[in-house]
């Protein structure tokens, strides 16, 4: 991946830490489906995404809400 122009795109849910998002419950239902089909499914808060991305060499990221219950996370290397 080119260091200056490359990016990783993730489409997944990002739950709110305070639990105030009315769609959190629906997002978690989607995760139950994911967990039923995979042994490693997990819903993450933005803080958890930040830590996970940084550990994998993506210190810069942005989260974009899209029209569904999912989010688009763009992660950029150094």
Coordinates of C-alpha atoms in Angstrom, one line a residue:
X1 CA 0.0 0.0 0.0
X2 CA 1.4 3.4 -0.9
X3 CA 2.3 5.2 2.3
X4 CA 1.3 8.7 1.1
X5 CA -1.8 7.8 -1.0
X6 CA -3.0 4.4 0.2
X7 CA -5.9 3.8 2.5
X8 CA -8.0 1.0 3.9
X9 CA -11.8 1.2 3.8
X10 CA -13.9 -0.6 6.4
X11 CA -17.7 -0.7 6.4
X12 CA -18.9 -1.7 9.8
X13 CA -20.9 -0.4 12.8
X14 CA -19.4 2.0 15.3
X15 CA -21.4 2.0 18.5
X16 CA -21.6 5.1 20.8
X17 CA -19.8 4.8 24.1
X18 CA -22.6 6.5 26.0
X19 CA -25.2 4.2 24.4
X20 CA -27.5 7.2 23.3
X21 CA -27.7 6.3 19.6
X22 CA -31.2 5.0 18.8
X23 CA -29.6 2.7 16.2
X24 CA -27.1 1.0 18.6
X25 CA -29.6 -1.9 19.3
X26 CA -30.1 -2.5 15.5
X27 CA -26.4 -2.4 14.9
X28 CA -25.8 -5.0 17.6
X29 CA -28.5 -7.2 16.0
X30 CA -26.4 -7.1 12.8
X31 CA -23.4 -8.2 14.9
X32 CA -25.3 -11.2 16.2
X33 CA -25.8 -12.2 12.6
X34 CA -22.1 -11.7 12.0
X35 CA -21.1 -13.6 15.1
X36 CA -23.4 -16.5 14.0
X37 CA -21.3 -16.8 10.8
X38 CA -17.9 -16.0 12.2
X39 CA -16.1 -16.9 15.5
X40 CA -14.4 -13.5 15.7
X41 CA -17.3 -11.0 15.3
X42 CA -17.1 -7.9 17.6
X43 CA -18.8 -4.5 17.6
X44 CA -16.4 -1.6 18.5
X45 CA -16.7 1.9 19.8
X46 CA -14.7 4.7 18.1
X47 CA -12.1 4.4 20.9
X48 CA -11.7 0.7 20.2
X49 CA -11.5 1.3 16.4
X50 CA -8.8 4.0 17.1
X51 CA -6.7 1.6 19.2
X52 CA -7.1 -1.2 16.7
X53 CA -6.2 0.9 13.7
X54 CA -3.2 2.5 15.4
X55 CA -1.8 -1.0 16.4
X56 CA -2.0 -2.0 12.8
X57 CA -0.1 1.1 11.5
X58 CA -3.1 3.4 10.7
X59 CA -2.7 6.4 13.0
X60 CA -5.1 8.6 10.9
X61 CA -8.7 7.8 10.2
X62 CA -12.1 9.3 9.7
X63 CA -15.6 7.8 10.2
X64 CA -18.3 8.7 7.8
X65 CA -22.0 8.0 8.5
X66 CA -23.8 6.5 5.5
X67 CA -27.5 6.0 4.8
X68 CA -27.6 2.6 6.5
X69 CA -26.9 1.6 10.0
X70 CA -23.2 1.0 9.1
X71 CA -20.4 3.5 8.9
X72 CA -17.5 3.9 6.5
X73 CA -14.1 4.1 8.2
X74 CA -11.2 5.4 6.1
X75 CA -7.8 4.6 7.7
X76 CA -4.5 6.0 6.4
X77 CA -1.0 4.9 7.1
X78 CA 1.5 7.4 8.5

